[in-house]
Amino acid sequence: MMPETASLPILYSFRRCPYAMRARLAIMVAGLTCQLREVKLSAKPEAMLEASPKGTVPVLVLPDGTVIEESLDVMHHALGVNDPEDWLDRADADLIARCDGPFKRDLDRYKYPDRYDSDATAHRSAGLAFLQDLEARLGEDENLSGSPRGLTDMAIVPFIRQFAATDRTWFGAQPLPRLRAWLDGHLTSDLFKAIMVRHGPWQPDDTPILFAAG
């Protein structure tokens, strides 16, 4: 390992995973630098499994060996180091819990009905109820966290992205204009573009890839 990277945290990630996205968003806005190791989920690297046997991303390994293996914990760690946009002041734990709990369950069963032997239409309708709540909330401000973007927005937007992409025609036909504007605004932002750069799956002999604010 190159000496200049030896003391950096290591982030195991998967570009399209919403949990990994929210972690990368917080790390990027915090201005932290880490080694990025893109993971192929069907061939997880042994180094990641040794650090975190649960085998899911994100996994952040700090230079002292501390392992942070839950996405919200990664966000809070990064923002605890540096929070230039005061994201931690705009965090709605209850709304995020609804996203990570009931909505994520419906999202999975809508997107992967064969995997879960589920009624996709029923779970799409259940997920829509959450989207309608977000639409109503966005009637007050341009973001879920208020006027500036905050942790609530960044924790939830990757999951709304995934739900919307499952059937773009259906999503586009729903009476959710504020939610679509909110989603499009974040997906086209410089921050989101920066965290979605493509990298090949990491191999132990690869030159380290630095993940850092530009």
Tab-separated table of C-alpha atoms in Angstrom:
chain	number	residue	atom	x	y	z
A	1	MET	CA	0.000	0.000	0.000
A	2	MET	CA	1.244	3.476	-0.848
A	3	PRO	CA	2.499	5.348	2.236
A	4	GLU	CA	0.191	8.328	1.607
A	5	THR	CA	-2.866	6.085	1.678
A	6	ALA	CA	-1.859	3.756	4.502
A	7	SER	CA	-3.392	5.977	7.191
A	8	LEU	CA	-6.699	6.568	5.402
A	9	PRO	CA	-10.018	4.912	6.248
A	10	ILE	CA	-11.208	2.190	3.878
A	11	LEU	CA	-14.756	2.270	2.519
A	12	TYR	CA	-16.226	-0.894	1.045
A	13	SER	CA	-19.091	0.160	-1.155
A	14	PHE	CA	-21.342	-0.802	-4.053
A	15	ARG	CA	-22.241	1.981	-6.432
A	16	ARG	CA	-25.962	1.230	-6.786
A	17	CYS	CA	-26.735	0.208	-3.206
A	18	PRO	CA	-28.880	2.910	-1.537
A	19	TYR	CA	-27.294	2.267	1.851
A	20	ALA	CA	-23.838	2.742	0.360
A	21	MET	CA	-25.008	5.855	-1.488
A	22	ARG	CA	-26.139	7.584	1.696
A	23	ALA	CA	-22.795	6.791	3.335
A	24	ARG	CA	-20.855	8.182	0.379
A	25	LEU	CA	-22.993	11.330	0.346
A	26	ALA	CA	-22.108	12.093	3.960
A	27	ILE	CA	-18.419	11.278	3.531
A	28	MET	CA	-18.243	13.481	0.445
A	29	VAL	CA	-20.007	16.492	1.941
A	30	ALA	CA	-17.878	16.164	5.089
A	31	GLY	CA	-14.791	16.549	2.923
A	32	LEU	CA	-13.220	13.358	4.217
A	33	THR	CA	-10.829	11.238	2.186
A	34	CYS	CA	-10.834	7.468	2.209
A	35	GLN	CA	-9.822	4.521	0.092
A	36	LEU	CA	-12.804	3.379	-1.949
A	37	ARG	CA	-13.135	-0.338	-2.579
A	38	GLU	CA	-16.006	-1.146	-4.937
A	39	VAL	CA	-17.508	-4.528	-4.107
A	40	LYS	CA	-18.972	-7.111	-6.439
A	41	LEU	CA	-21.757	-8.531	-4.283
A	42	SER	CA	-21.512	-11.981	-5.849
A	43	ALA	CA	-17.787	-12.129	-5.054
A	44	LYS	CA	-17.264	-10.215	-1.824
A	45	PRO	CA	-13.600	-9.632	-0.983
A	46	GLU	CA	-12.188	-11.607	1.895
A	47	ALA	CA	-10.774	-8.440	3.466
A	48	MET	CA	-14.270	-6.972	3.742
A	49	LEU	CA	-15.720	-10.163	5.231
A	50	GLU	CA	-12.911	-10.297	7.772
A	51	ALA	CA	-13.707	-6.738	8.828
A	52	SER	CA	-17.475	-7.235	8.750
A	53	PRO	CA	-18.790	-10.798	8.536
A	54	LYS	CA	-22.336	-9.559	7.866
A	55	GLY	CA	-21.234	-9.133	4.255
A	56	THR	CA	-23.241	-6.054	3.359
A	57	VAL	CA	-22.147	-2.572	2.348
A	58	PRO	CA	-21.222	0.006	3.374
A	59	VAL	CA	-18.362	-0.922	5.655
A	60	LEU	CA	-15.986	1.789	6.864
A	61	VAL	CA	-12.735	0.625	8.430
A	62	LEU	CA	-10.950	3.375	10.340
A	63	PRO	CA	-7.145	3.549	10.585
A	64	ASP	CA	-7.253	2.344	14.203
A	65	GLY	CA	-9.159	-0.778	13.131
A	66	THR	CA	-12.604	0.385	14.233
A	67	VAL	CA	-15.286	-0.960	11.909
A	68	ILE	CA	-18.464	0.998	11.205
A	69	GLU	CA	-20.875	-1.256	9.359
A	70	GLU	CA	-24.261	0.480	9.363
A	71	SER	CA	-24.972	3.219	6.846
A	72	LEU	CA	-26.500	5.708	9.283
A	73	ASP	CA	-23.581	5.177	11.647
A	74	VAL	CA	-21.191	5.954	8.790
A	75	MET	CA	-23.129	9.143	8.078
A	76	HIS	CA	-23.038	10.230	11.698
A	77	HIS	CA	-19.346	9.426	11.984
A	78	ALA	CA	-18.442	11.465	8.910
A	79	LEU	CA	-20.599	14.414	9.913
A	80	GLY	CA	-19.295	14.198	13.457
A	81	VAL	CA	-15.848	14.885	12.039
A	82	ASN	CA	-17.006	17.733	9.811
A	83	ASP	CA	-20.521	18.956	9.071
A	84	PRO	CA	-20.116	22.036	6.851
A	85	GLU	CA	-23.793	22.169	5.850
A	86	ASP	CA	-25.152	21.359	9.327
A	87	TRP	CA	-26.833	18.153	8.150
A	88	LEU	CA	-26.994	16.794	11.692
A	89	ASP	CA	-29.222	19.726	12.679
A	90	ARG	CA	-31.736	18.592	10.054
A	91	ALA	CA	-32.242	14.929	10.866
A	92	ASP	CA	-35.693	13.433	11.358
A	93	ALA	CA	-35.004	10.048	12.927
A	94	ASP	CA	-38.655	8.974	12.781
A	95	LEU	CA	-39.006	9.672	9.061
A	96	ILE	CA	-35.736	7.889	8.303
A	97	ALA	CA	-36.920	4.913	10.366
A	98	ARG	CA	-40.113	4.755	8.297
A	99	CYS	CA	-37.990	4.721	5.156
A	100	ASP	CA	-35.657	2.030	6.428
A	101	GLY	CA	-38.462	-0.079	7.885
A	102	PRO	CA	-41.904	-0.324	6.250
A	103	PHE	CA	-41.010	1.529	3.052
A	104	LYS	CA	-37.859	-0.507	2.400
A	105	ARG	CA	-39.842	-3.692	2.943
A	106	ASP	CA	-42.410	-2.587	0.363
A	107	LEU	CA	-39.682	-1.423	-1.997
A	108	ASP	CA	-37.961	-4.808	-1.958
A	109	ARG	CA	-41.194	-6.687	-2.563
A	110	TYR	CA	-42.228	-4.312	-5.334
A	111	LYS	CA	-38.860	-4.416	-7.089
A	112	TYR	CA	-38.144	-8.136	-6.593
A	113	PRO	CA	-41.513	-9.954	-6.506
A	114	ASP	CA	-39.998	-13.238	-7.684
A	115	ARG	CA	-37.401	-13.194	-4.930
A	116	TYR	CA	-39.985	-12.548	-2.218
A	117	ASP	CA	-42.953	-14.324	-3.812
A	118	SER	CA	-44.843	-11.074	-3.324
A	119	ASP	CA	-47.666	-9.103	-4.913
A	120	ALA	CA	-45.724	-6.270	-6.532
A	121	THR	CA	-48.789	-4.129	-7.133
A	122	ALA	CA	-49.883	-4.310	-3.508
A	123	HIS	CA	-46.434	-3.344	-2.244
A	124	ARG	CA	-46.200	-0.544	-4.815
A	125	SER	CA	-49.466	0.850	-3.455
A	126	ALA	CA	-48.203	0.579	0.113
A	127	GLY	CA	-44.979	2.337	-0.851
A	128	LEU	CA	-46.964	5.048	-2.601
A	129	ALA	CA	-48.528	6.002	0.727
A	130	PHE	CA	-45.071	6.911	2.029
A	131	LEU	CA	-44.344	8.901	-1.131
A	132	GLN	CA	-47.600	10.801	-0.663
A	133	ASP	CA	-46.539	11.708	2.865
A	134	LEU	CA	-43.249	13.030	1.497
A	135	GLU	CA	-45.140	14.996	-1.167
A	136	ALA	CA	-47.237	16.674	1.515
A	137	ARG	CA	-44.158	17.451	3.587
A	138	LEU	CA	-42.446	19.044	0.599
A	139	GLY	CA	-45.358	21.454	0.332
A	140	GLU	CA	-43.821	23.367	3.210
A	141	ASP	CA	-40.164	23.450	2.103
A	142	GLU	CA	-38.079	22.426	-0.872
A	143	ASN	CA	-36.397	19.698	1.167
A	144	LEU	CA	-37.566	17.219	3.778
A	145	SER	CA	-35.145	18.820	6.215
A	146	GLY	CA	-36.281	22.380	5.553
A	147	SER	CA	-34.951	24.776	2.971
A	148	PRO	CA	-31.313	23.575	2.864
A	149	ARG	CA	-30.649	19.883	2.280
A	150	GLY	CA	-29.921	17.860	5.375
A	151	LEU	CA	-29.349	14.363	6.678
A	152	THR	CA	-33.019	13.414	6.290
A	153	ASP	CA	-32.938	14.134	2.561
A	154	MET	CA	-29.648	12.365	1.969
A	155	ALA	CA	-30.647	9.305	3.973
A	156	ILE	CA	-33.932	8.895	2.074
A	157	VAL	CA	-33.235	10.015	-1.497
A	158	PRO	CA	-31.336	6.853	-2.589
A	159	PHE	CA	-34.351	4.711	-1.711
A	160	ILE	CA	-36.828	6.968	-3.519
A	161	ARG	CA	-34.495	6.817	-6.511
A	162	GLN	CA	-34.679	3.036	-6.481
A	163	PHE	CA	-38.459	2.999	-6.099
A	164	ALA	CA	-38.930	5.501	-8.938
A	165	ALA	CA	-36.622	3.563	-11.262
A	166	THR	CA	-38.558	0.317	-10.849
A	167	ASP	CA	-41.273	1.606	-13.202
A	168	ARG	CA	-40.449	5.109	-14.407
A	169	THR	CA	-43.628	5.427	-16.464
A	170	TRP	CA	-45.848	4.592	-13.489
A	171	PHE	CA	-43.885	6.864	-11.169
A	172	GLY	CA	-44.036	9.731	-13.641
A	173	ALA	CA	-47.812	9.405	-13.865
A	174	GLN	CA	-48.404	9.790	-10.115
A	175	PRO	CA	-49.560	13.168	-8.736
A	176	LEU	CA	-46.239	13.764	-6.951
A	177	PRO	CA	-44.828	16.910	-8.605
A	178	ARG	CA	-42.952	18.197	-5.577
A	179	LEU	CA	-41.433	14.809	-4.825
A	180	ARG	CA	-40.284	14.397	-8.435
A	181	ALA	CA	-38.733	17.873	-8.395
A	182	TRP	CA	-36.997	17.076	-5.101
A	183	LEU	CA	-35.707	13.753	-6.444
A	184	ASP	CA	-34.526	15.194	-9.748
A	185	GLY	CA	-32.842	18.097	-7.994
A	186	HIS	CA	-30.774	15.819	-5.806
A	187	LEU	CA	-29.963	13.267	-8.521
A	188	THR	CA	-28.647	15.985	-10.841
A	189	SER	CA	-26.673	17.777	-8.116
A	190	ASP	CA	-22.891	17.954	-8.250
A	191	LEU	CA	-22.764	16.074	-4.947
A	192	PHE	CA	-24.760	13.114	-6.219
A	193	LYS	CA	-22.860	12.985	-9.493
A	194	ALA	CA	-19.582	12.922	-7.559
A	195	ILE	CA	-20.573	9.888	-5.485
A	196	MET	CA	-21.810	7.912	-8.508
A	197	VAL	CA	-18.547	7.694	-10.461
A	198	ARG	CA	-18.071	4.139	-11.743
A	199	HIS	CA	-15.193	1.954	-10.567
A	200	GLY	CA	-14.421	-1.687	-11.224
A	201	PRO	CA	-14.533	-4.256	-8.424
A	202	TRP	CA	-11.589	-3.891	-6.053
A	203	GLN	CA	-8.752	-6.403	-6.113
A	204	PRO	CA	-6.075	-6.622	-3.388
A	205	ASP	CA	-3.270	-5.641	-5.762
A	206	ASP	CA	-5.087	-2.585	-7.172
A	207	THR	CA	-3.714	0.916	-6.819
A	208	PRO	CA	-5.816	2.584	-4.086
A	209	ILE	CA	-8.707	4.720	-5.342
A	210	LEU	CA	-9.169	7.884	-3.309
A	211	PHE	CA	-12.698	8.948	-2.575
A	212	ALA	CA	-12.627	12.622	-1.706
A	213	ALA	CA	-14.355	15.918	-2.326
A	214	GLY	CA	-13.166	17.449	-5.572
